[in-house]
Structure formats: C-alpha cells, structure tokens
N, CA, C and O of each residue as an XYZ file, in Angstrom:
912
protein
N     -10.148    -28.069    -55.093
C      -9.529    -27.069    -54.272
C      -9.431    -27.546    -52.810
O     -10.348    -28.174    -52.281
N      -8.296    -27.229    -52.181
C      -7.978    -27.872    -50.886
C      -8.573    -27.159    -49.769
O      -8.387    -25.943    -49.729
N      -9.233    -27.696    -48.887
C      -9.816    -27.201    -47.674
C      -8.771    -26.951    -46.723
O      -7.930    -27.793    -46.408
N      -8.848    -25.519    -46.166
C      -7.733    -25.234    -45.279
C      -8.012    -25.980    -44.062
O      -9.171    -26.160    -43.691
N      -6.904    -26.469    -43.357
C      -7.101    -26.951    -42.030
C      -7.276    -25.976    -41.035
O      -6.418    -25.102    -40.911
N      -8.396    -26.003    -40.211
C      -8.559    -24.948    -39.202
C      -7.433    -24.987    -38.130
O      -7.045    -26.051    -37.647
N      -6.952    -23.835    -37.800
C      -5.970    -23.693    -36.783
C      -6.559    -23.527    -35.381
O      -7.216    -22.515    -35.136
N      -6.378    -24.384    -34.527
C      -7.094    -24.146    -33.172
C      -6.616    -22.765    -32.559
O      -5.487    -22.287    -32.664
N      -7.649    -22.250    -31.930
C      -7.296    -20.792    -31.335
C      -6.554    -21.009    -30.181
O      -6.899    -21.898    -29.402
N      -5.338    -20.142    -29.913
C      -4.700    -20.125    -28.767
C      -5.345    -19.630    -27.671
O      -5.771    -18.475    -27.687
N      -5.502    -20.468    -26.553
C      -6.392    -19.893    -25.356
C      -5.545    -18.612    -24.757
O      -4.318    -18.515    -24.713
N      -6.354    -17.818    -24.384
C      -5.723    -16.502    -23.632
C      -5.551    -17.029    -22.274
O      -6.434    -17.611    -21.643
N      -4.316    -16.781    -21.847
C      -3.970    -17.160    -20.485
C      -4.601    -16.287    -19.513
O      -4.727    -15.091    -19.777
N      -5.017    -16.781    -18.392
C      -5.799    -15.974    -17.425
C      -4.835    -14.760    -16.828
O      -3.639    -14.936    -16.596
N      -5.533    -13.496    -16.613
C      -4.674    -12.571    -15.892
C      -3.768    -12.989    -14.747
O      -4.126    -13.870    -13.965
N      -2.659    -12.401    -14.643
C      -1.885    -12.658    -13.358
C      -2.419    -12.121    -12.195
O      -2.591    -10.903    -12.234
N      -2.742    -12.717    -11.129
C      -3.055    -12.239     -9.906
C      -2.126    -11.051     -9.405
O      -0.919    -10.952     -9.629
N      -2.918    -10.167     -8.682
C      -2.240     -8.873     -8.150
C      -1.295     -9.456     -7.062
O      -1.795    -10.042     -6.101
N      -0.035     -9.328     -7.169
C       0.944     -9.681     -5.986
C       0.846     -8.743     -4.850
O       1.051     -7.548     -5.062
N       0.580     -9.124     -3.773
C       0.261     -8.138     -2.575
C       1.296     -8.460     -1.397
O       1.587     -9.619     -1.100
N       1.789     -7.419     -0.798
C       2.534     -7.417      0.377
C       1.854     -6.718      1.549
O       1.353     -5.612      1.345
N       1.796     -7.288      2.793
C       1.042     -6.572      3.790
C       2.160     -6.239      4.942
O       3.043     -6.974      5.385
N       1.853     -4.988      5.253
C       2.788     -4.444      6.518
C       1.961     -3.895      7.663
O       1.360     -2.833      7.502
N       1.899     -4.511      8.732
C       1.066     -4.138     10.029
C       1.815     -4.472     11.122
O       2.557     -5.445     10.989
N       1.800     -3.871     12.228
C       2.494     -4.391     13.377
C       1.760     -4.957     14.240
O       2.204     -5.161     15.370
N       0.398     -5.353     13.861
C      -0.599     -6.091     14.644
C      -0.715     -7.323     13.966
O      -1.103     -7.320     12.797
N      -0.389     -8.535     14.628
C      -0.480     -9.826     13.979
C      -1.965    -10.259     13.516
O      -2.211    -10.983     12.551
N      -2.881     -9.691     14.368
C      -4.235    -10.087     14.293
C      -4.800     -9.452     12.936
O      -5.509    -10.104     12.169
N      -4.434     -8.166     12.713
C      -4.757     -7.516     11.301
C      -4.272     -8.250     10.198
O      -4.920     -8.488      9.178
N      -2.949     -8.651     10.465
C      -2.325     -9.355      9.084
C      -3.054    -10.573      8.851
O      -3.304    -10.937      7.702
N      -3.447    -11.290      9.958
C      -3.829    -12.704      9.742
C      -5.412    -12.696      9.204
O      -5.884    -13.593      8.506
N      -6.065    -11.641      9.613
C      -7.469    -11.418      9.094
C      -7.427    -10.954      7.756
O      -8.260    -11.388      6.961
N      -6.400     -9.966      7.325
C      -6.415     -9.414      6.046
C      -5.878    -10.588      5.062
O      -6.304    -10.708      3.914
N      -4.972    -11.377      5.590
C      -4.405    -12.324      4.662
C      -5.370    -13.338      4.273
O      -5.340    -13.741      3.110
N      -6.319    -13.855      5.183
C      -7.333    -14.835      5.028
C      -8.328    -14.274      3.926
O      -8.581    -14.894      2.893
N      -8.813    -13.160      4.219
C      -9.846    -12.449      3.223
C      -9.188    -12.382      1.829
O      -9.781    -12.857      0.861
N      -8.104    -11.865      1.717
C      -7.528    -11.575      0.378
C      -7.107    -12.806     -0.458
O      -7.150    -12.804     -1.688
N      -6.681    -13.903      0.318
C      -6.482    -15.050     -0.374
C      -7.759    -15.862     -0.748
O      -7.648    -17.014     -1.167
N      -8.921    -15.287     -0.603
C     -10.220    -15.963     -0.931
C     -10.336    -15.471     -2.483
O     -11.088    -16.109     -3.220
N      -9.661    -14.427     -2.965
C      -9.871    -13.888     -4.299
C      -8.964    -14.496     -5.258
O      -7.804    -14.721     -4.911
N      -9.407    -14.814     -6.535
C      -8.552    -15.332     -7.534
C      -7.687    -14.295     -8.206
O      -6.661    -14.631     -8.796
N      -8.074    -13.078     -8.129
C      -7.454    -12.022     -8.649
C      -6.302    -11.339     -7.979
O      -5.658    -10.435     -8.512
N      -6.050    -11.873     -6.643
C      -5.098    -11.261     -5.787
C      -4.352    -12.428     -5.225
O      -4.925    -13.494     -5.005
N      -3.031    -12.233     -4.980
C      -2.184    -13.287     -4.334
C      -1.329    -12.539     -3.256
O      -0.540    -11.627     -3.507
N      -1.592    -13.041     -2.059
C      -0.724    -12.528     -0.903
C       0.750    -13.088     -0.933
O       0.945    -14.276     -0.679
N       1.710    -12.303     -1.219
C       3.164    -12.818     -1.242
C       3.629    -13.000     -0.010
O       4.195    -14.049      0.297
N       3.452    -12.031      0.818
C       3.843    -12.157      2.155
C       3.047    -11.261      3.177
O       2.181    -10.505      2.736
N       3.301    -11.317      4.478
C       2.841    -10.289      5.479
C       3.996    -10.224      6.536
O       4.620    -11.193      6.970
N       4.147     -9.062      6.833
C       5.161     -8.656      7.824
C       4.759     -7.563      9.062
O       3.968     -6.637      8.881
N       5.318     -7.785     10.118
C       5.028     -6.848     11.181
C       6.118     -5.794     11.321
O       5.917     -4.844     12.078
N       7.186     -5.889     10.685
C       8.313     -4.940     10.835
C       8.808     -4.340      9.241
O       8.773     -5.105      8.277
N       9.147     -3.265      9.131
C       9.426     -2.683      7.911
C      10.787     -3.430      7.338
O      10.893     -3.849      6.185
N      11.778     -3.516      8.330
C      13.068     -4.212      7.771
C      12.964     -5.413      7.272
O      13.713     -5.721      6.345
N      12.044     -6.313      7.761
C      12.050     -7.565      7.243
C      11.284     -7.446      5.992
O      11.443     -8.345      5.166
N      10.491     -6.494      5.721
C       9.796     -6.238      4.485
C      10.839     -5.876      3.453
O      10.900     -6.378      2.331
N      11.587     -5.034      3.898
C      12.514     -4.366      2.898
C      13.581     -5.569      2.330
O      13.906     -5.700      1.150
N      13.964     -6.271      3.278
C      14.701     -7.566      3.085
C      14.010     -8.428      2.012
O      14.723     -8.962      1.163
N      12.827     -8.584      1.988
C      11.961     -9.525      1.272
C      11.809     -8.938     -0.093
O      11.862     -9.699     -1.059
N      11.614     -7.573     -0.276
C      11.187     -6.960     -1.313
C      12.670     -7.032     -2.279
O      12.607     -7.067     -3.508
N      13.688     -7.043     -1.698
C      14.936     -7.005     -2.448
C      15.038     -8.117     -3.347
O      15.644     -7.986     -4.411
N      14.413     -9.376     -2.963
C      14.604    -10.487     -3.901
C      13.129    -10.983     -4.451
O      13.016    -11.773     -5.389
N      12.096    -10.452     -3.790
C      10.610    -10.813     -4.067
C       9.986     -9.752     -4.315
O       9.337     -9.387     -3.334
N       9.860     -8.873     -5.480
C       8.941     -7.799     -5.650
C       7.512     -8.136     -5.685
O       7.103     -9.260     -5.974
N       6.734     -7.102     -5.374
C       5.216     -7.356     -5.520
C       4.618     -6.011     -6.268
O       5.243     -4.975     -6.498
N       3.261     -6.298     -6.581
C       2.610     -5.096     -7.189
C       2.157     -4.034     -6.410
O       2.208     -2.854     -6.757
N       1.665     -4.503     -5.240
C       1.012     -3.473     -4.318
C       1.280     -3.832     -3.085
O       1.127     -5.000     -2.729
N       1.757     -2.792     -2.190
C       2.081     -3.047     -0.780
C       0.990     -2.330     -0.050
O       0.769     -1.153     -0.333
N       0.234     -2.996      0.940
C      -0.669     -2.349      1.839
C       0.003     -2.234      3.144
O       0.269     -3.215      3.839
N       0.293     -0.924      3.487
C       1.120     -0.690      4.843
C       0.297      0.306      5.795
O      -0.337      1.305      5.456
N       0.468     -0.202      7.004
C       0.094      0.803      8.123
C       1.079      2.012      8.084
O       2.264      1.917      7.765
N       0.433      3.178      8.453
C       1.248      4.312      8.627
C       2.201      4.400      9.752
O       3.327      4.870      9.592
N       1.763      3.949     10.909
C       2.552      3.964     12.027
C       2.786      2.621     12.465
O       1.852      1.826     12.579
N       4.190      2.261     12.763
C       4.595      0.856     13.323
C       5.222      1.055     14.813
O       5.031      2.087     15.455
N       5.862      0.141     15.215
C       6.455      0.292     16.661
C       7.650      1.216     16.542
O       8.227      1.278     15.456
N       8.058      1.921     17.543
C       9.054      2.896     17.590
C      10.470      2.477     16.933
O      11.171      3.288     16.327
N      10.785      1.221     17.107
C      12.079      0.938     16.403
C      11.977      0.638     15.043
O      12.920      0.070     14.492
N      10.953      0.940     14.411
C      10.851      0.579     12.991
C      10.748      1.901     12.114
O      10.234      2.923     12.569
N      11.300      1.813     10.748
C      11.057      2.819      9.928
C       9.511      2.817      9.408
O       8.970      1.779      9.025
N       8.979      3.838      9.427
C       7.648      4.011      9.109
C       7.104      5.326      8.549
O       7.896      6.224      8.265
N       5.760      5.481      8.374
C       5.449      6.680      7.851
C       6.117      7.408      6.547
O       6.609      6.711      5.660
N       6.117      8.475      6.483
C       6.747      9.123      5.234
C       7.935      8.644      4.786
O       8.198      8.446      3.600
N       8.859      8.400      5.960
C      10.101      7.973      5.787
C      10.343      6.696      5.129
O      11.272      6.498      4.346
N       9.318      5.687      5.538
C       9.260      4.481      4.750
C       8.790      4.509      3.354
O       9.271      3.823      2.452
N       7.727      5.424      3.220
C       7.107      5.617      1.826
C       8.184      6.146      0.898
O       8.344      5.658     -0.221
N       8.875      7.081      1.331
C       9.871      7.611      0.416
C      10.985      6.569      0.057
O      11.327      6.512     -1.124
N      11.554      5.778      0.930
C      12.382      4.890      0.938
C      11.920      3.768     -0.086
O      12.663      3.300     -0.948
N      10.668      3.417      0.109
C      10.152      2.464     -0.811
C      10.114      2.947     -2.292
O      10.431      2.197     -3.215
N       9.751      4.107     -2.457
C       9.515      4.788     -3.723
C      10.832      4.815     -4.576
O      10.890      4.667     -5.797
N      11.889      5.032     -3.708
C      13.272      5.178     -4.279
C      13.881      3.752     -4.577
O      14.565      3.574     -5.585
N      13.647      2.853     -3.777
C      14.167      1.544     -4.200
C      13.270      0.539     -4.986
O      13.810     -0.416     -5.544
N      11.816      0.732     -5.055
C      11.040      0.021     -5.581
C       9.869      0.922     -6.250
O       8.688      0.896     -5.902
N      10.425      1.724     -7.278
C       9.374      2.682     -7.819
C       8.402      2.122     -8.668
O       7.489      2.845     -9.069
N       8.469      0.832     -9.032
C       7.374      0.071     -9.924
C       6.252     -0.246     -8.827
O       5.075     -0.298     -9.183
N       6.560     -0.425     -7.701
C       5.509     -0.980     -6.697
C       4.549      0.210     -6.366
O       4.927      1.376     -6.254
N       3.373     -0.190     -6.235
C       2.299      0.597     -5.942
C       1.999      0.689     -4.238
O       2.069     -0.371     -3.616
N       1.719      1.756     -3.609
C       1.642      1.776     -2.109
C       0.315      2.245     -1.881
O      -0.128      3.291     -2.356
N      -0.429      1.309     -1.009
C      -1.737      1.891     -0.351
C      -1.624      1.715      0.942
O      -1.444      0.591      1.409
N      -1.727      2.963      1.802
C      -1.672      3.079      3.093
C      -3.062      2.673      3.688
O      -4.108      3.231      3.353
N      -2.982      1.621      4.628
C      -4.331      1.290      5.315
C      -3.957      1.368      6.825
O      -3.234      0.545      7.386
N      -4.509      2.413      7.399
C      -4.113      2.883      8.692
C      -5.242      3.328      9.580
O      -6.331      3.689      9.132
N      -4.948      3.289     10.818
C      -6.068      3.690     11.925
C      -5.744      5.094     12.035
O      -6.642      5.867     12.373
N      -4.540      5.544     11.787
C      -4.094      6.973     11.994
C      -4.589      7.804     10.719
O      -3.964      7.765      9.659
N      -5.744      8.553     10.890
C      -6.441      9.182      9.786
C      -6.618     10.596     10.123
O      -7.314     10.953     11.074
N      -5.930     11.483      9.273
C      -6.293     12.863      9.454
C      -5.948     13.537      7.908
O      -5.025     13.044      7.260
N      -6.594     14.482      7.454
C      -6.151     15.225      6.302
C      -4.635     15.571      6.142
O      -4.139     15.617      5.017
N      -3.911     15.810      7.248
C      -2.499     16.300      7.178
C      -1.772     14.960      6.864
O      -0.877     14.982      6.018
N      -2.117     13.713      7.532
C      -1.339     12.555      7.372
C      -1.475     12.137      5.981
O      -0.463     11.771      5.383
N      -2.613     12.149      5.394
C      -2.978     11.577      4.210
C      -2.330     12.583      3.162
O      -1.821     12.101      2.150
N      -2.327     13.784      3.332
C      -1.481     14.792      2.401
C       0.015     14.400      2.622
O       0.631     14.336      1.558
N       0.669     14.154      3.607
C       1.872     14.029      3.937
C       2.423     12.534      3.140
O       3.483     12.440      2.522
N       1.447     11.467      3.328
C       1.642     10.240      2.681
C       1.820     10.295      1.218
O       2.738      9.751      0.603
N       0.707     11.113      0.630
C       0.764     11.349     -0.855
C       2.139     12.209     -1.283
O       2.773     12.012     -2.320
N       2.389     12.980     -0.487
C       3.521     13.831     -0.940
C       4.809     12.962     -0.882
O       5.776     13.156     -1.618
N       4.735     12.012      0.035
C       6.004     11.154      0.135
C       6.083     10.139     -0.907
O       7.150      9.586     -1.172
N       4.839      9.839     -1.590
C       4.794      8.956     -2.678
C       3.717      7.762     -2.760
O       3.653      6.973     -3.703
N       2.898      7.752     -1.651
C       1.782      6.695     -1.649
C       0.903      7.077     -2.774
O       0.782      8.201     -3.262
N       0.257      5.892     -3.144
C      -0.817      6.073     -4.313
C      -2.169      5.964     -3.810
O      -3.062      5.978     -4.658
N      -2.504      5.851     -2.531
C      -3.752      5.713     -1.826
C      -3.628      5.689     -0.383
O      -2.592      5.439      0.233
N      -4.894      5.999      0.167
C      -4.947      5.987      1.710
C      -6.227      5.647      2.014
O      -7.113      6.363      1.548
N      -6.551      4.643      2.744
C      -7.751      4.359      3.493
C      -7.743      4.093      4.894
O      -6.668      3.846      5.441
N      -8.890      4.114      5.591
C      -8.883      3.993      6.976
C      -9.090      2.475      7.265
O      -9.548      1.731      6.398
N      -8.764      2.066      8.423
C      -8.900      0.652      8.613
C     -10.435      0.351      9.048
O     -10.867     -0.798      9.137
N     -11.168      1.447      9.296
C     -12.648      1.165      9.557
C     -13.382      1.003      8.340
O     -14.581      0.786      8.514
N     -12.982      1.049      7.147
C     -13.677      1.033      5.904
C     -14.562     -0.356      5.657
O     -14.126     -1.321      6.286
N     -15.349     -0.522      5.108
C     -16.034     -1.842      4.803
C     -15.091     -2.586      3.795
O     -14.402     -1.903      3.038
N     -15.034     -3.830      3.755
C     -14.160     -4.590      3.052
C     -14.209     -4.281      1.478
O     -13.155     -4.175      0.851
N     -15.432     -4.141      0.869
C     -15.650     -3.801     -0.364
C     -14.845     -2.569     -0.931
O     -14.393     -2.462     -2.071
N     -14.758     -1.651      0.113
C     -14.090     -0.428     -0.110
C     -12.557     -0.625     -0.105
O     -11.891     -0.066     -0.976
N     -12.047     -1.291      0.710
C     -10.649     -1.788      0.644
C     -10.393     -2.479     -0.843
O      -9.493     -2.114     -1.599
N     -11.203     -3.388     -1.090
C     -10.967     -4.113     -2.423
C     -10.893     -3.121     -3.606
O     -10.037     -3.239     -4.483
N     -11.770     -2.190     -3.599
C     -11.796     -1.107     -4.489
C     -10.603     -0.449     -4.644
O     -10.001     -0.355     -5.714
N     -10.231      0.038     -3.526
C      -8.901      0.833     -3.297
C      -7.695     -0.059     -3.862
O      -6.881      0.535     -4.570
N      -7.515     -1.312     -3.641
C      -6.583     -2.130     -4.207
C      -6.488     -2.220     -5.584
O      -5.448     -2.086     -6.230
N      -7.650     -2.462     -6.045
C      -7.854     -2.661     -7.547
C      -7.441     -1.303     -8.289
O      -6.661     -1.328     -9.242
N      -8.013     -0.096     -7.794
C      -7.665      1.141     -8.436
C      -6.185      1.578     -8.204
O      -5.653      2.257     -9.083
N      -5.494      1.246     -7.109
C      -4.153      1.525     -7.081
C      -3.286      0.638     -7.928
O      -2.290      1.074     -8.505
N      -3.694     -0.667     -8.000
C      -3.198     -1.605     -8.747
C      -3.344     -1.230    -10.318
O      -2.439     -1.584    -11.074
N      -4.263     -0.648    -10.735
C      -4.439     -0.156    -12.073
C      -4.015      1.156    -12.341
O      -4.651      1.828    -13.154
N      -2.820      1.711    -11.649
C      -2.233      2.851    -11.845
C      -3.156      4.136    -11.576
O      -3.015      5.192    -12.193
N      -4.067      3.928    -10.633
C      -4.853      5.176    -10.285
C      -4.549      5.393     -8.862
O      -3.912      4.572     -8.203
N      -5.058      6.628     -8.332
C      -4.925      7.099     -6.956
C      -6.242      6.735     -6.269
O      -7.281      6.849     -6.920
N      -6.275      6.357     -5.154
C      -7.438      6.179     -4.484
C      -7.398      7.016     -3.065
O      -6.476      7.017     -2.249
N      -8.708      7.763     -2.988
C      -8.796      8.450     -1.806
C     -10.320      8.407     -1.379
O     -11.201      8.324     -2.234
N     -10.586      8.463     -0.086
C     -12.010      8.456      0.246
C     -12.722      9.815     -0.401
O     -12.070     10.763     -0.837
N     -14.036      9.749     -0.389
C     -14.855     10.987     -0.919
C     -14.366     12.245      0.062
O     -13.978     13.326     -0.380
N     -14.449     11.937      1.332
C     -14.170     13.142      2.260
C     -12.695     13.627      2.064
O     -12.462     14.830      2.181
N     -11.689     12.748      1.772
C     -10.435     13.258      1.543
C     -10.406     13.982      0.297
O      -9.742     15.018      0.282
N     -11.009     13.622     -0.752
C     -10.980     14.268     -2.077
C     -11.575     15.558     -1.903
O     -11.049     16.541     -2.424
N     -12.750     15.663     -1.139
C     -13.317     16.986     -0.809
C     -12.359     17.927     -0.118
O     -12.325     19.108     -0.463
N     -11.551     17.445      0.873
C     -10.662     18.249      1.502
C      -9.655     18.743      0.635
O      -9.293     19.915      0.745
N      -9.149     17.972     -0.231
C      -8.051     18.240     -1.201
C      -8.620     19.505     -2.184
O      -7.888     20.382     -2.642
N      -9.838     19.422     -2.370
C     -10.572     20.443     -3.312
C     -10.918     21.782     -2.632
O     -11.441     22.606     -3.382
N     -10.732     22.139     -1.398
C     -10.949     23.121     -0.684
C      -9.813     24.083     -0.549
O      -8.684     23.661     -0.800
N      -9.983     25.358     -0.172
C      -9.036     26.220     -0.139
C      -8.293     26.061      1.226
O      -8.905     26.246      2.278
N      -7.014     25.728      1.207
C      -6.321     25.320      2.381
C      -5.054     26.359      2.634
O      -4.119     26.136      3.403
N      -5.192     27.300      1.986
C      -4.130     28.469      2.296
C      -4.349     29.260      3.452
O      -5.312     30.016      3.580
N      -3.351     29.065      4.392
C      -3.560     29.527      5.637
C      -3.130     31.187      5.637
O      -2.130     31.531      5.007
N      -3.877     32.100      6.317
C      -3.670     33.470      6.346
C      -2.518     33.769      7.235
O      -2.175     32.896      8.033
N      -1.929     34.816      7.196
C      -0.956     35.095      8.145
C      -1.245     35.162      9.621
O      -0.414     34.917     10.496
N      -2.666     35.564      9.847
C      -3.136     35.628     11.260
C      -3.389     34.126     11.685
O      -3.095     33.819     12.840
N      -3.839     33.303     10.955
C      -4.024     31.891     11.147
C      -2.782     31.154     11.508
O      -2.763     30.289     12.384
N      -1.643     31.555     10.743
C      -0.463     30.915     11.078
C       0.108     31.373     12.376
O       0.687     30.609     13.148
N      -0.079     32.671     12.594
C       0.440     33.206     14.023
C      -0.197     32.483     15.139
O       0.514     32.091     16.064
N      -1.573     32.249     15.143
C      -2.366     31.640     15.971
C      -1.931     30.264     16.084
O      -1.776     29.911     17.253
N      -1.685     29.373     15.193
C      -1.168     28.199     15.327
C       0.129     27.936     16.090
O       0.249     27.119     17.002
N       1.159     28.793     15.565
C       2.499     28.947     16.176
C       2.419     29.135     17.781
O       3.069     28.473     18.591
N       1.563     30.090     18.065
C       1.372     30.380     19.645
C       0.609     29.432     20.237
O       0.866     29.234     21.425
N      -0.402     28.680     19.667
C      -1.004     27.544     20.201
C      -0.032     26.424     20.424
O      -0.102     25.706     21.421
N       0.806     26.292     19.559
C       1.751     25.038     19.651
C       2.755     25.359     20.578
O       3.375     24.409     21.055
N       3.079     26.616     20.972
C       4.032     27.149     21.905
C       3.258     27.081     23.314
O       3.894     27.352     24.333
N       1.927     26.733     23.395
C       1.207     26.616     24.585
C       0.388     27.836     25.044
O      -0.151     27.807     26.151
N       0.287     28.776     24.337
C      -0.330     30.092     24.648
C      -1.908     29.654     24.429
O      -2.233     28.983     23.450
N      -2.765     30.044     25.320
C      -4.101     30.141     25.305
C      -4.602     31.108     24.462
O      -3.921     32.002     23.960
N      -6.022     30.909     24.267
C      -6.607     31.811     23.283
C      -6.818     33.227     24.190
O      -6.918     34.313     23.620
N      -6.863     33.120     25.398
C      -7.125     34.549     26.005
C      -5.734     35.172     26.128
O      -5.630     36.392     26.003
N      -4.729     34.467     26.349
C      -3.360     35.143     26.420
C      -2.935     35.757     25.117
O      -2.331     36.827     25.045
N      -3.293     35.000     24.072
C      -2.987     35.466     22.608
C      -3.812     36.823     22.249
O      -3.364     37.741     21.563
N      -5.114     36.774     22.848
C      -6.021     37.814     22.578
C      -5.535     39.059     23.275
O      -5.458     40.133     22.679
N      -5.239     38.921     24.421
C      -4.559     39.944     25.198
C      -3.160     40.540     24.709
O      -2.920     41.744     24.797
N      -2.308     39.671     24.218
C      -1.175     40.066     23.674
C      -1.428     41.016     22.294
O      -0.768     42.041     22.119
N      -2.326     40.619     21.458
C      -2.659     41.085     20.099
C      -3.572     42.220     20.309
O      -3.772     42.963     19.349
N      -4.184     42.469     21.489
C      -5.273     43.461     21.557
C      -6.379     43.090     20.742
O      -6.894     43.979     20.063
N      -6.827     41.956     20.689
C      -7.990     41.617     19.854
C      -8.974     40.758     20.991
O      -8.518     40.355     22.061
N     -10.248     40.576     20.608
C     -11.135     39.651     21.261
C     -10.744     38.105     21.273
O     -10.065     37.582     20.390
N     -11.201     37.514     22.262
C     -10.952     36.144     22.305
C     -11.829     35.355     21.240
O     -11.493     34.282     20.739
N     -13.097     36.102     20.946
C     -13.823     35.560     19.779
C     -13.057     35.548     18.597
O     -13.018     34.575     17.845
N     -12.407     36.673     18.400
C     -11.614     36.763     17.005
C     -10.512     35.670     16.958
O     -10.246     34.964     15.985
N      -9.996     35.654     18.013
C      -8.710     34.553     18.045
C      -9.376     33.191     17.735
O      -8.950     32.468     16.834
N     -10.469     32.854     18.536
C     -11.071     31.632     18.426
C     -11.485     31.281     17.005
O     -11.324     30.155     16.536
N     -12.062     32.364     16.299
C     -12.410     32.245     14.957
C     -11.385     31.952     14.094
O     -11.595     31.108     13.223
N     -10.163     32.566     14.179
C      -8.917     32.405     13.471
C      -8.331     30.860     13.589
O      -7.826     30.173     12.701
N      -8.554     30.562     14.908
C      -8.031     29.137     15.259
C      -8.918     27.980     14.509
O      -8.442     26.974     13.983
N     -10.277     28.323     14.568
C     -11.101     27.295     14.148
C     -10.935     27.195     12.540
O     -11.029     26.103     11.980
N     -10.690     28.363     11.843
C     -10.454     28.506     10.527
C      -9.328     27.707     10.128
O      -9.400     26.919      9.185
N      -8.304     27.882     10.806
C      -7.006     27.135     10.645
C      -7.182     25.623     10.796
O      -6.724     24.847      9.957
N      -7.738     25.285     11.695
C      -8.010     23.758     12.033
C      -8.867     23.261     10.817
O      -8.648     22.176     10.278
N      -9.857     24.121     10.420
C     -10.653     23.484      9.352
C      -9.750     23.273      8.124
O      -9.880     22.231      7.481
N      -8.911     24.125      7.786
C      -8.212     24.256      6.617
C      -7.038     23.023      6.690
O      -6.494     22.603      5.669
N      -6.776     22.582      7.857
C      -5.666     21.637      8.013
C      -6.351     20.279      8.523
O      -5.689     19.327      8.936
N      -7.652     20.293      8.453
C      -8.224     19.028      8.810
C      -8.067     18.663     10.150
O      -8.113     17.454     10.380
N      -7.883     19.467     11.137
C      -7.688     19.212     12.475
C      -9.089     19.320     13.226
O      -9.949     20.165     12.978
N      -9.170     18.292     14.210
C     -10.565     18.336     14.800
C     -10.451     18.958     16.280
O     -11.450     18.928     16.997
N      -9.424     19.441     16.680
C      -9.265     20.035     18.128
C      -7.721     20.060     18.565
O      -6.802     19.597     17.890
N      -7.621     20.578     19.605
C      -6.197     20.731     20.112
C      -5.447     19.536     20.187
O      -4.222     19.615     20.101
N      -6.095     18.250     20.362
C      -5.436     17.077     20.568
C      -4.729     16.609     19.277
O      -3.662     15.997     19.238
N      -5.542     17.019     18.154
C      -5.057     16.621     16.707
C      -3.817     17.691     16.518
O      -2.842     17.224     15.929
N      -3.739     18.873     16.882
C      -2.756     20.000     16.815
C      -1.434     19.463     17.396
O      -0.387     19.535     16.751
N      -1.495     18.983     18.492
C      -0.361     18.513     19.192
C       0.234     17.259     18.654
O       1.410     17.088     18.334
N      -0.926     16.252     18.592
C      -0.446     14.972     18.041
C       0.258     15.024     16.519
O       1.117     14.234     16.127
N      -0.201     15.931     15.899
C       0.214     16.173     14.410
C       1.315     17.213     14.325
O       1.691     17.580     13.212
N       1.913     17.765     15.541
C       2.843     19.003     15.504
C       3.964     18.980     14.387
O       4.231     20.003     13.756
N       4.537     17.912     14.189
C       5.561     18.069     13.217
C       5.082     18.162     11.788
O       5.825     18.590     10.905
N       3.787     17.744     11.543
C       3.262     17.907     10.146
C       2.626     19.384     10.177
O       2.582     20.061      9.150
N       2.187     19.799     11.281
C       1.827     21.384     11.220
C       2.965     22.236     11.157
O       2.854     23.252     10.470
N       4.108     21.999     11.783
C       5.257     22.816     11.553
C       5.751     22.762     10.191
O       6.298     23.755      9.711
N       5.600     21.644      9.494
C       6.048     21.533      7.978
C       5.112     22.547      7.167
O       5.509     23.229      6.222
N       3.829     22.544      7.668
C       2.926     23.473      6.767
C       3.299     24.906      7.103
O       3.361     25.692      6.158
N       3.558     25.348      8.337
C       4.008     26.536      8.737
C       5.396     27.020      8.222
O       5.733     28.204      8.230
N       6.187     25.968      7.763
C       7.590     26.310      7.256
C       8.586     26.407      8.361
O       9.649     26.998      8.167
N       8.304     25.863      9.501
C       9.358     25.803     10.636
C       9.614     24.523     11.037
O       9.232     23.543     10.396
N      10.277     24.463     12.127
C      10.514     22.930     12.769
C      10.237     23.035     14.210
O      10.504     24.025     14.892
N       9.682     21.951     14.632
C       9.452     21.700     15.909
C      10.475     21.726     16.679
O      11.545     21.331     16.217
N      10.397     22.223     18.118
C      11.437     22.280     18.980
C      11.964     20.919     19.408
O      13.129     20.717     19.753
N      11.046     20.047     19.356
C      11.411     18.544     19.971
C      10.363     17.577     19.249
O       9.350     18.053     18.738
N      10.603     16.357     19.225
C       9.940     15.337     18.604
C      10.481     15.072     17.165
O      11.252     15.818     16.562
N       9.992     13.961     16.729
C      10.295     13.430     15.434
C       9.189     13.483     14.424
O       8.033     13.406     14.841
N       9.412     13.602     13.174
C       8.438     13.469     12.200
C       8.327     12.224     11.631
O       9.332     11.656     11.203
N       7.080     11.654     11.562
C       6.831     10.258     10.879
C       6.364     10.636      9.434
O       6.083      9.752      8.624
C-alpha cells in the first residue's frame, strides 16, 4: 500500500494592515499621531495632510481604509459636513472617523448625518482612539458613552422651546422675551435650559457658535454665516 505523501500546509498570510489617512490643519498633531500609529503592525499610515484639497487629490489615486479627519480646518479649506458628504460620494468604501477638538452633541449629530462612521474628541486617551479606529475599520460605528447616552434621550423640542431659541438667536434677553409673552422670567429660563439640554448646548456661547446647526434643527436658515 502506497503511503500518501504529506502536502505541506499553505501558510495563512498575515492580515493586511488597516490603511490610514490623516487630515488635520495642525502639523504637530499630524506628526504625533503618525509616529504613534506607525508603531502598530495592524495599521499603516498612507499619508497625512493639512488641507482637504491635497487629501482629495491623493485619494483619487491612492485609496485608504479609514480617514481620521478634524472637523474644522482653515477657512480656505473644505471641511465639516461638506467635506464628509463629498468624501462619502466619491469614496463610499472608505470609513470616516472624526477626531476633533470641536465637540458638541449637535456637531456629532451633524457629522453622522453627513456620513461619518465615528466621532472622538482629541482629549481622549490613546487606547480609546485605537479602539475607535478598529471599530470603524470593522464596519461598526464608534461614539463615546456620553454621546451614545445623548442620542438615546428625548431630543424633540416643544413649540415653546423652539420659540425661545429663535428669539435668543435674534438677541432677545430672557427678560425681554418674558415681558413680550406675558410669562415669568423663571418660566422662560426653564424652557431655555430644557432646549439647551436637548441639543447638548452648554450655554449661550454654544448657541451662537453652533447657530447654523441650531437653525437646521429649528427648520430655518441663519441670517448670516456659513454652515460647516
């Protein structure tokens, strides 16, 4: 009886590293992230850019698996929701993780609606960023626990809350609005705080800084300024 000749097992090739692109208008941030990410065998930094136009030009010939992008760039660059939507149109297979110092529930919501797959703040610990990259690369969405909790709350504004926000954006004070509507200042303040909580705003500074996004929620358009 002939003894069969053993066939050597074909070695399984190692998994391909996750191809990463980095976009941030701060060279120091790009440099630091690139160094740390290149220490990992399961990730490969394909390139790092400070401008969105240079990034778009590169992606046309050299696609990547995951883009780590800042939400706000310099004023002459395409950024924010406009850039996310553009990338999703031209590179639908690429995953997008926003890594930004600009963090509020409204911005996170807008980024996800535009097509981002995850959002983390630049202040997170390094292991958290790695976890976010791996989850997004694995076709999952990544949000912090705080953002997940916010998305799970009732965010429907009442007609009174909408009215208070519109008048606040127009520059009306609580006292002026209370007098106009024949209500107490306490009542107006309570409605305003409730609206802020539902939209993830932490005060008047957030209201005006994120005015274009607030107007979007209210179903109107700002009188001036551009939406990112």
